[in-house]
Amino acid sequence: MFPTWIFQALFLHNWETSLFWFSLDLSGNKFHGGLPQELAKLKRLRFISFSFNRINGKIPSWFGALPNLQELLLENCSFTGSIPPSLSNISKLETLNLKSNLLESMIPAEIGDLHNLKRLVLGENNLSGPIPASIFNISTLEAAAFTSNSLSGNLPANMCRHMPNLKSFSVAFNQLHGHIPSTIDECLKLQTLAFEYNQFTGPVPKQIGNLSMLEILYLGNNNNLKGEIPAEVGYLPNLEILSLSADGIRGPISSFIYNISTLQELYLDENNLTGNLPTDICLRLPSLQGLYLSANKLAGSNPRQLGNCSSLVEIYMDENMLTGEIPSEIGNLLNLEILVYDKNQLTGDIPATIFNISTLTTLSFYGNHLMGSLPSTVGEGLPNLVELYLGRNNLTGPIPGSISNASSLISLDLGGNRLTGLVPNSLGELKFLEFLNIAINAFTSESSDMSFLTSLTNCMRLKIMWAANNLLTGYLPDSIGNLSSSLEQIDMSNCGIKGSIPKEIGNITNLAFLYMDNNEVTGSIPTTIKGLKNLQQLSLLGNRLSGPIPDDICHLFSLGELTLSKNKLYGPVPACLGNVTSLRYLRLDRNELNSSIPLTIGGLRNLLTFTLFSNFFSGVIPPEIGNLVAVTSIDLSLNELSSGIPTTIGGLISVVSLSLAQNRLQGPIPDSISTIVSLERLDLSHNNLTGVIPKTMDALQYLKYLNLSFNKLTGEIPNGGPFAHFNYQSFISNDALCGPPRFKVPACLSDSHNHHKSRRGQFFVSY
């Protein structure tokens, strides 16, 4: 709440003085609670700011009782509800700032009665409906900001007629539609114009070129704009920022853009631009600081002259079709902070000069065809580097130990290269490191205990560590439990890891993803795993783990994936797994598990994949399996399950693939299987099923694969629906099936003939 002592000081101890106050500024104090109505008595107040507090509730209507108020600043106060129309009573108001609240409903038309208003800031709320026409009649208005709301409707065709003093107009991030008014040039004093992220249609009016004072023009992300960007934009003598992102622009970059010699930032990303960058770009745009050309179809090589753009601070050229080598002249850009060339087709070495741009904070060449090795002094010239993304290239050689000199690094991605040698322990000197990707290389470890992991315990902010697909071949050290308490992801699959999983792994309490697939890990799953309360995915596929699945896994109530396939685990599946209702993927196949499938499995209503194939499960398929209404894939094949297929199988309404093959199942195929309309693959082969194939199965219109072979089925093979596309291999080695010749079974006899012959014991012929 607002401390009572403040208002006691105002109204009790200094009442006579407070009546003559002109200014009240209580901004940025994190106060919360309501505002006392007694403030309405301070009639001489000209300035009020409660910005950056947590007042909550509605904006008090009594603000309208302050006749001398000129500035009302209520930014970021968590106000809810609508804007009170009573604010229009503050006839002398010049500034109204309600930015970054939770205001809803429409903007009251009464705001247009504020005939002295100069600055109206309503951005970052949940306001809806059109901008009232009355606002466009406030002739004193200099700045109007409606950014980031849900405003709709059109802008008035004559929006500028009564606003000759307007300098800044922003409606970005709304749902406005219709045409951009062609009379926009009547706002002769405009310096900032932001229309981006709306649904404007029609052409960009060429009259924008008459706004000689315009410095900032945002037109991006209006995909419904038609026609070319008018060449008149190139006549704007003071334009510094031009945004035409995601406007559906095709072809080469328009030449008129290069006439705007004052341009500092150019946004043309997410279009369909083609062609090459001009070699004289730096001569024509000498003030350029930001070049944003991501996600286009630009081709050719980078002009060496780009190194002459001495003012450049940010370059984004990712997701294009650029080829050739990176020009070493880029190293001359001594003010460069961000250099991004992801997902192009660049070749050759990364010039050593780039690693000496001391101002760089982000360097990214991810997803190219770059070769060569990292310079031995790689980190020494990059003291400010925060992000280094060189993954998915063809880089070779080691990671130089000097990488630790890039002491500001937060993200380091070297994955998907051909790097070799030791993983340097100096990585542990990167105190701010949060993301480390060295996966898919040929790294080795300095010692059998993977000492680099111990060094990483010094990276106390580390959140993600990917080291999969390397040649580390060693044992996990007990110190793995000392890794950052912020660590969320570990992927060390396909690394040749030996030995057991240290019990200390349970100390990484924030871990959400643990992947150690396809290693040589032995021993049992440590019971300390129950300490990983935030674990969402656990995958230990393809190891040599033995022993039972510990009940401790049942304490992981956030677990969405449990993959223990292809190990040597034995014993029953813990019944308590049915309590882990967050599970979506349960893969326990190719182990030595036995006993029966627990009935509690039916509690996993969010399960999508359920595989137990190639184990030693016996007993019945529990009827509760029909409760798995979300599951899309079930494979219980290659076990010793017996008895019949439960009729509840029809409850699997989302199943696409179902395999119960190579068990000891008996009895008929239940008619209820025909209700699984989503079914595409069904394998019931190699069992002891009897009876007829339900004719209702011809309703399974999406069924593409069916295998009922090696059973004891009899009667007619259905010929409708999906059966029209199956061949004889789906039905071989049954007792007495009949049907069309293409199934290579005898023809079915007519009812009367069948009845006659059956008396002589000649019903059907086995195949």
mmCIF file of C-alpha atoms in Angstrom, residues 361-632:
data_model
loop_
_atom_site.group_PDB
_atom_site.id
_atom_site.type_symbol
_atom_site.label_atom_id
_atom_site.label_comp_id
_atom_site.label_asym_id
_atom_site.label_seq_id
_atom_site.Cartn_x
_atom_site.Cartn_y
_atom_site.Cartn_z
ATOM 1 C CA THR A 361 29.105 -8.736 -28.759
ATOM 2 C CA THR A 362 27.487 -11.210 -31.192
ATOM 3 C CA LEU A 363 29.292 -13.180 -33.895
ATOM 4 C CA SER A 364 27.328 -15.808 -35.795
ATOM 5 C CA PHE A 365 28.187 -17.840 -38.901
ATOM 6 C CA TYR A 366 26.011 -20.821 -37.948
ATOM 7 C CA GLY A 367 24.953 -23.140 -40.775
ATOM 8 C CA ASN A 368 27.408 -22.363 -43.589
ATOM 9 C CA HIS A 369 30.223 -24.323 -45.257
ATOM 10 C CA LEU A 370 33.133 -22.618 -43.549
ATOM 11 C CA MET A 371 36.414 -24.464 -43.142
ATOM 12 C CA GLY A 372 39.742 -24.019 -41.441
ATOM 13 C CA SER A 373 40.582 -23.799 -37.784
ATOM 14 C CA LEU A 374 39.977 -21.244 -35.089
ATOM 15 C CA PRO A 375 42.940 -18.900 -34.566
ATOM 16 C CA SER A 376 45.102 -19.753 -31.569
ATOM 17 C CA THR A 377 44.357 -16.317 -30.112
ATOM 18 C CA VAL A 378 40.608 -16.636 -30.692
ATOM 19 C CA GLY A 379 39.401 -15.000 -27.480
ATOM 20 C CA GLU A 380 42.107 -12.435 -26.915
ATOM 21 C CA GLY A 381 40.641 -9.760 -29.163
ATOM 22 C CA LEU A 382 37.009 -10.281 -28.151
ATOM 23 C CA PRO A 383 36.643 -8.991 -24.586
ATOM 24 C CA ASN A 384 33.016 -7.946 -25.115
ATOM 25 C CA LEU A 385 31.804 -11.024 -26.988
ATOM 26 C CA VAL A 386 28.593 -12.397 -25.493
ATOM 27 C CA GLU A 387 27.434 -14.798 -28.227
ATOM 28 C CA LEU A 388 29.580 -16.933 -30.552
ATOM 29 C CA TYR A 389 27.691 -19.230 -32.946
ATOM 30 C CA LEU A 390 29.874 -21.208 -35.353
ATOM 31 C CA GLY A 391 27.889 -24.458 -35.363
ATOM 32 C CA ARG A 392 27.059 -26.564 -38.427
ATOM 33 C CA ASN A 393 30.107 -25.739 -40.527
ATOM 34 C CA ASN A 394 33.198 -27.744 -41.490
ATOM 35 C CA LEU A 395 35.656 -26.258 -39.021
ATOM 36 C CA THR A 396 38.613 -28.414 -38.011
ATOM 37 C CA GLY A 397 41.325 -28.404 -35.388
ATOM 38 C CA PRO A 398 41.037 -27.858 -31.637
ATOM 39 C CA ILE A 399 39.264 -25.318 -29.487
ATOM 40 C CA PRO A 400 42.112 -22.985 -28.491
ATOM 41 C CA GLY A 401 42.547 -22.551 -24.768
ATOM 42 C CA SER A 402 42.552 -18.812 -25.396
ATOM 43 C CA ILE A 403 38.761 -18.981 -25.782
ATOM 44 C CA SER A 404 38.636 -18.239 -22.058
ATOM 45 C CA ASN A 405 39.856 -14.694 -22.786
ATOM 46 C CA ALA A 406 36.435 -13.959 -24.247
ATOM 47 C CA SER A 407 35.417 -13.605 -20.641
ATOM 48 C CA SER A 408 31.976 -12.122 -21.333
ATOM 49 C CA LEU A 409 30.739 -15.156 -23.272
ATOM 50 C CA ILE A 410 27.229 -16.307 -22.426
ATOM 51 C CA SER A 411 26.538 -18.535 -25.463
ATOM 52 C CA LEU A 412 29.125 -20.694 -27.242
ATOM 53 C CA ASP A 413 28.005 -22.909 -30.131
ATOM 54 C CA LEU A 414 30.640 -24.992 -31.918
ATOM 55 C CA GLY A 415 28.408 -28.002 -32.571
ATOM 56 C CA GLY A 416 28.214 -29.845 -35.871
ATOM 57 C CA ASN A 417 31.778 -29.302 -37.093
ATOM 58 C CA ARG A 418 34.861 -31.512 -37.419
ATOM 59 C CA LEU A 419 36.708 -30.153 -34.435
ATOM 60 C CA THR A 420 39.184 -32.464 -32.748
ATOM 61 C CA GLY A 421 41.485 -32.616 -29.783
ATOM 62 C CA LEU A 422 40.750 -32.155 -26.131
ATOM 63 C CA VAL A 423 37.855 -30.206 -24.727
ATOM 64 C CA PRO A 424 39.883 -27.492 -22.974
ATOM 65 C CA ASN A 425 39.513 -27.126 -19.229
ATOM 66 C CA SER A 426 39.795 -23.385 -19.780
ATOM 67 C CA LEU A 427 36.097 -23.406 -20.692
ATOM 68 C CA GLY A 428 35.547 -23.423 -16.961
ATOM 69 C CA GLU A 429 36.957 -19.903 -16.799
ATOM 70 C CA LEU A 430 33.945 -18.524 -18.675
ATOM 71 C CA LYS A 431 32.109 -17.377 -15.559
ATOM 72 C CA PHE A 432 29.063 -16.063 -17.412
ATOM 73 C CA LEU A 433 28.569 -19.069 -19.700
ATOM 74 C CA GLU A 434 24.945 -20.211 -19.961
ATOM 75 C CA PHE A 435 24.843 -22.163 -23.245
ATOM 76 C CA LEU A 436 27.549 -24.573 -24.427
ATOM 77 C CA ASN A 437 27.221 -26.696 -27.565
ATOM 78 C CA ILE A 438 30.197 -28.830 -28.608
ATOM 79 C CA ALA A 439 28.079 -31.724 -29.931
ATOM 80 C CA ILE A 440 28.711 -33.594 -33.200
ATOM 81 C CA ASN A 441 32.469 -33.191 -33.400
ATOM 82 C CA ALA A 442 35.393 -35.533 -32.731
ATOM 83 C CA PHE A 443 36.535 -34.239 -29.363
ATOM 84 C CA THR A 444 38.363 -36.459 -26.924
ATOM 85 C CA SER A 445 38.797 -36.112 -23.194
ATOM 86 C CA GLU A 446 42.038 -35.314 -21.428
ATOM 87 C CA SER A 447 41.527 -38.100 -18.910
ATOM 88 C CA SER A 448 39.257 -41.052 -18.271
ATOM 89 C CA ASP A 449 37.219 -38.967 -15.817
ATOM 90 C CA MET A 450 36.390 -36.255 -18.369
ATOM 91 C CA SER A 451 38.101 -33.462 -16.482
ATOM 92 C CA PHE A 452 36.479 -30.784 -18.630
ATOM 93 C CA LEU A 453 33.211 -31.610 -16.853
ATOM 94 C CA THR A 454 34.866 -30.848 -13.541
ATOM 95 C CA SER A 455 36.141 -27.544 -14.923
ATOM 96 C CA LEU A 456 32.616 -26.609 -15.970
ATOM 97 C CA THR A 457 31.525 -26.693 -12.332
ATOM 98 C CA ASN A 458 33.002 -23.180 -12.171
ATOM 99 C CA CYS A 459 30.413 -21.976 -14.701
ATOM 100 C CA MET A 460 27.753 -21.273 -12.125
ATOM 101 C CA ARG A 461 25.303 -19.824 -14.656
ATOM 102 C CA LEU A 462 25.417 -22.752 -17.078
ATOM 103 C CA LYS A 463 21.927 -23.742 -18.241
ATOM 104 C CA ILE A 464 22.477 -25.885 -21.333
ATOM 105 C CA MET A 465 25.332 -28.301 -22.073
ATOM 106 C CA TRP A 466 25.275 -30.301 -25.306
ATOM 107 C CA ALA A 467 28.262 -32.585 -25.858
ATOM 108 C CA ALA A 468 26.643 -35.477 -27.761
ATOM 109 C CA ASN A 469 28.323 -37.382 -30.598
ATOM 110 C CA ASN A 470 31.961 -37.049 -29.618
ATOM 111 C CA LEU A 471 34.758 -39.507 -28.782
ATOM 112 C CA LEU A 472 35.047 -38.664 -25.111
ATOM 113 C CA THR A 473 35.264 -42.307 -23.964
ATOM 114 C CA GLY A 474 35.523 -41.999 -20.231
ATOM 115 C CA TYR A 475 33.697 -42.101 -16.944
ATOM 116 C CA LEU A 476 31.362 -39.493 -15.569
ATOM 117 C CA PRO A 477 33.071 -37.850 -12.586
ATOM 118 C CA ASP A 478 31.323 -37.565 -9.243
ATOM 119 C CA SER A 479 31.818 -33.818 -9.635
ATOM 120 C CA ILE A 480 28.981 -33.815 -12.161
ATOM 121 C CA GLY A 481 26.775 -33.189 -9.159
ATOM 122 C CA ASN A 482 28.553 -29.863 -8.635
ATOM 123 C CA LEU A 483 27.497 -28.452 -11.989
ATOM 124 C CA SER A 484 25.475 -25.262 -11.955
ATOM 125 C CA SER A 485 22.266 -25.313 -9.965
ATOM 126 C CA SER A 486 20.813 -23.474 -12.977
ATOM 127 C CA LEU A 487 21.610 -26.349 -15.349
ATOM 128 C CA GLU A 488 18.506 -27.387 -17.300
ATOM 129 C CA GLN A 489 19.794 -29.574 -20.150
ATOM 130 C CA ILE A 490 22.522 -32.202 -20.478
ATOM 131 C CA ASP A 491 22.993 -34.145 -23.705
ATOM 132 C CA MET A 492 25.915 -36.564 -23.725
ATOM 133 C CA SER A 493 24.504 -39.169 -26.101
ATOM 134 C CA ASN A 494 26.884 -41.173 -28.303
ATOM 135 C CA CYS A 495 30.018 -40.232 -26.379
ATOM 136 C CA GLY A 496 31.371 -43.668 -25.422
ATOM 137 C CA ILE A 497 30.695 -43.034 -21.728
ATOM 138 C CA LYS A 498 31.504 -45.993 -19.510
ATOM 139 C CA GLY A 499 30.829 -46.919 -15.921
ATOM 140 C CA SER A 500 27.828 -46.061 -13.831
ATOM 141 C CA ILE A 501 25.803 -42.896 -13.468
ATOM 142 C CA PRO A 502 27.132 -41.142 -10.346
ATOM 143 C CA LYS A 503 24.615 -40.859 -7.540
ATOM 144 C CA GLU A 504 25.583 -37.182 -7.345
ATOM 145 C CA ILE A 505 23.536 -36.573 -10.500
ATOM 146 C CA GLY A 506 20.595 -36.072 -8.166
ATOM 147 C CA ASN A 507 22.132 -32.799 -6.974
ATOM 148 C CA ILE A 508 21.399 -31.009 -10.268
ATOM 149 C CA THR A 509 17.961 -30.154 -9.004
ATOM 150 C CA ASN A 510 16.950 -27.794 -11.815
ATOM 151 C CA LEU A 511 17.678 -30.320 -14.566
ATOM 152 C CA ALA A 512 14.813 -30.631 -17.056
ATOM 153 C CA PHE A 513 16.388 -32.710 -19.867
ATOM 154 C CA LEU A 514 18.914 -35.535 -19.468
ATOM 155 C CA TYR A 515 20.011 -37.447 -22.569
ATOM 156 C CA MET A 516 22.695 -40.141 -22.409
ATOM 157 C CA ASP A 517 21.615 -42.388 -25.278
ATOM 158 C CA ASN A 518 23.864 -44.937 -26.966
ATOM 159 C CA ASN A 519 26.757 -45.076 -24.541
ATOM 160 C CA GLU A 520 28.253 -47.948 -22.553
ATOM 161 C CA VAL A 521 26.805 -46.974 -19.198
ATOM 162 C CA THR A 522 26.472 -49.885 -16.789
ATOM 163 C CA GLY A 523 25.055 -50.449 -13.338
ATOM 164 C CA SER A 524 21.622 -49.455 -12.153
ATOM 165 C CA ILE A 525 19.662 -46.244 -12.415
ATOM 166 C CA PRO A 526 20.612 -44.358 -9.226
ATOM 167 C CA THR A 527 17.827 -43.890 -6.707
ATOM 168 C CA THR A 528 18.999 -40.307 -6.218
ATOM 169 C CA ILE A 529 17.321 -39.521 -9.507
ATOM 170 C CA LYS A 530 14.263 -38.673 -7.444
ATOM 171 C CA GLY A 531 16.036 -35.420 -6.576
ATOM 172 C CA LEU A 532 15.526 -34.162 -10.135
ATOM 173 C CA LYS A 533 12.081 -32.766 -9.369
ATOM 174 C CA ASN A 534 12.015 -30.606 -12.513
ATOM 175 C CA LEU A 535 13.013 -33.372 -14.919
ATOM 176 C CA GLN A 536 10.844 -33.405 -18.044
ATOM 177 C CA GLN A 537 12.760 -35.763 -20.336
ATOM 178 C CA LEU A 538 14.956 -38.704 -19.349
ATOM 179 C CA SER A 539 16.466 -40.754 -22.159
ATOM 180 C CA LEU A 540 19.037 -43.484 -21.467
ATOM 181 C CA LEU A 541 18.411 -45.561 -24.595
ATOM 182 C CA GLY A 542 21.026 -47.993 -25.854
ATOM 183 C CA ASN A 543 23.216 -48.530 -22.805
ATOM 184 C CA ARG A 544 24.007 -51.528 -20.602
ATOM 185 C CA LEU A 545 21.960 -50.553 -17.593
ATOM 186 C CA SER A 546 20.766 -53.429 -15.458
ATOM 187 C CA GLY A 547 18.642 -53.980 -12.405
ATOM 188 C CA PRO A 548 15.027 -52.943 -11.883
ATOM 189 C CA ILE A 549 13.468 -49.624 -12.770
ATOM 190 C CA PRO A 550 13.537 -47.822 -9.412
ATOM 191 C CA ASP A 551 10.287 -46.626 -7.878
ATOM 192 C CA ASP A 552 12.108 -43.332 -7.304
ATOM 193 C CA ILE A 553 11.287 -42.354 -10.885
ATOM 194 C CA CYS A 554 7.671 -42.099 -9.761
ATOM 195 C CA HIS A 555 8.599 -38.972 -7.792
ATOM 196 C CA LEU A 556 9.308 -37.080 -11.026
ATOM 197 C CA PHE A 557 5.896 -35.516 -11.476
ATOM 198 C CA SER A 558 7.004 -33.228 -14.333
ATOM 199 C CA LEU A 559 8.337 -36.104 -16.432
ATOM 200 C CA GLY A 560 7.014 -36.058 -19.988
ATOM 201 C CA GLU A 561 9.399 -38.588 -21.575
ATOM 202 C CA LEU A 562 10.891 -41.733 -20.094
ATOM 203 C CA THR A 563 13.022 -43.653 -22.595
ATOM 204 C CA LEU A 564 14.941 -46.626 -21.191
ATOM 205 C CA SER A 565 14.890 -48.736 -24.357
ATOM 206 C CA LYS A 566 17.621 -51.172 -25.365
ATOM 207 C CA ASN A 567 19.204 -51.880 -21.975
ATOM 208 C CA LYS A 568 19.292 -54.922 -19.684
ATOM 209 C CA LEU A 569 16.734 -53.780 -17.156
ATOM 210 C CA TYR A 570 14.683 -56.511 -15.515
ATOM 211 C CA GLY A 571 11.825 -56.941 -13.113
ATOM 212 C CA PRO A 572 8.362 -55.368 -13.239
ATOM 213 C CA VAL A 573 7.349 -51.940 -14.410
ATOM 214 C CA PRO A 574 6.697 -49.939 -11.228
ATOM 215 C CA ALA A 575 2.945 -49.679 -10.706
ATOM 216 C CA CYS A 576 3.470 -46.167 -9.346
ATOM 217 C CA LEU A 577 4.365 -44.957 -12.858
ATOM 218 C CA GLY A 578 0.635 -44.629 -13.348
ATOM 219 C CA ASN A 579 0.788 -41.659 -10.985
ATOM 220 C CA VAL A 580 3.182 -39.746 -13.243
ATOM 221 C CA THR A 581 0.299 -38.351 -15.246
ATOM 222 C CA SER A 582 2.540 -35.891 -17.085
ATOM 223 C CA LEU A 583 4.074 -38.763 -19.095
ATOM 224 C CA ARG A 584 3.608 -38.454 -22.853
ATOM 225 C CA TYR A 585 6.309 -40.839 -24.073
ATOM 226 C CA LEU A 586 7.000 -44.127 -22.284
ATOM 227 C CA ARG A 587 9.552 -46.332 -24.060
ATOM 228 C CA LEU A 588 10.753 -49.412 -22.200
ATOM 229 C CA ASP A 589 11.281 -51.732 -25.181
ATOM 230 C CA ARG A 590 14.210 -54.132 -25.728
ATOM 231 C CA ASN A 591 14.952 -54.932 -22.109
ATOM 232 C CA GLU A 592 14.439 -57.991 -19.930
ATOM 233 C CA LEU A 593 11.394 -56.698 -18.090
ATOM 234 C CA ASN A 594 8.890 -59.271 -16.941
ATOM 235 C CA SER A 595 5.767 -59.770 -14.867
ATOM 236 C CA SER A 596 2.510 -58.257 -16.087
ATOM 237 C CA ILE A 597 1.694 -54.839 -17.475
ATOM 238 C CA PRO A 598 0.470 -52.833 -14.465
ATOM 239 C CA LEU A 599 -3.215 -51.919 -14.425
ATOM 240 C CA THR A 600 -2.246 -48.410 -13.347
ATOM 241 C CA ILE A 601 -0.965 -47.707 -16.843
ATOM 242 C CA GLY A 602 -4.513 -46.665 -17.667
ATOM 243 C CA GLY A 603 -4.005 -43.538 -15.573
ATOM 244 C CA LEU A 604 -1.600 -42.071 -18.134
ATOM 245 C CA ARG A 605 -4.278 -40.254 -20.107
ATOM 246 C CA ASN A 606 -1.772 -37.879 -21.725
ATOM 247 C CA LEU A 607 0.417 -40.670 -23.088
ATOM 248 C CA LEU A 608 1.226 -40.396 -26.817
ATOM 249 C CA THR A 609 3.753 -43.223 -27.291
ATOM 250 C CA PHE A 610 3.813 -46.506 -25.354
ATOM 251 C CA THR A 611 6.379 -49.168 -26.320
ATOM 252 C CA LEU A 612 7.125 -52.359 -24.382
ATOM 253 C CA PHE A 613 8.145 -54.603 -27.280
ATOM 254 C CA SER A 614 10.853 -57.233 -26.989
ATOM 255 C CA ASN A 615 10.597 -57.968 -23.260
ATOM 256 C CA PHE A 616 9.201 -60.878 -21.244
ATOM 257 C CA PHE A 617 5.837 -59.500 -20.183
ATOM 258 C CA SER A 618 3.199 -62.127 -19.495
ATOM 259 C CA GLY A 619 -0.414 -62.210 -18.412
ATOM 260 C CA VAL A 620 -3.240 -60.253 -19.950
ATOM 261 C CA ILE A 621 -3.357 -56.904 -21.673
ATOM 262 C CA PRO A 622 -5.066 -54.863 -18.957
ATOM 263 C CA PRO A 623 -8.526 -53.579 -19.953
ATOM 264 C CA GLU A 624 -7.437 -50.208 -18.536
ATOM 265 C CA ILE A 625 -5.347 -49.730 -21.671
ATOM 266 C CA GLY A 626 -8.501 -48.403 -23.282
ATOM 267 C CA ASN A 627 -8.216 -45.302 -21.101
ATOM 268 C CA LEU A 628 -5.227 -44.073 -23.111
ATOM 269 C CA VAL A 629 -7.366 -41.786 -25.224
ATOM 270 C CA ALA A 630 -4.462 -39.603 -26.422
ATOM 271 C CA VAL A 631 -1.988 -42.328 -27.371
ATOM 272 C CA THR A 632 -1.011 -42.485 -31.056
#
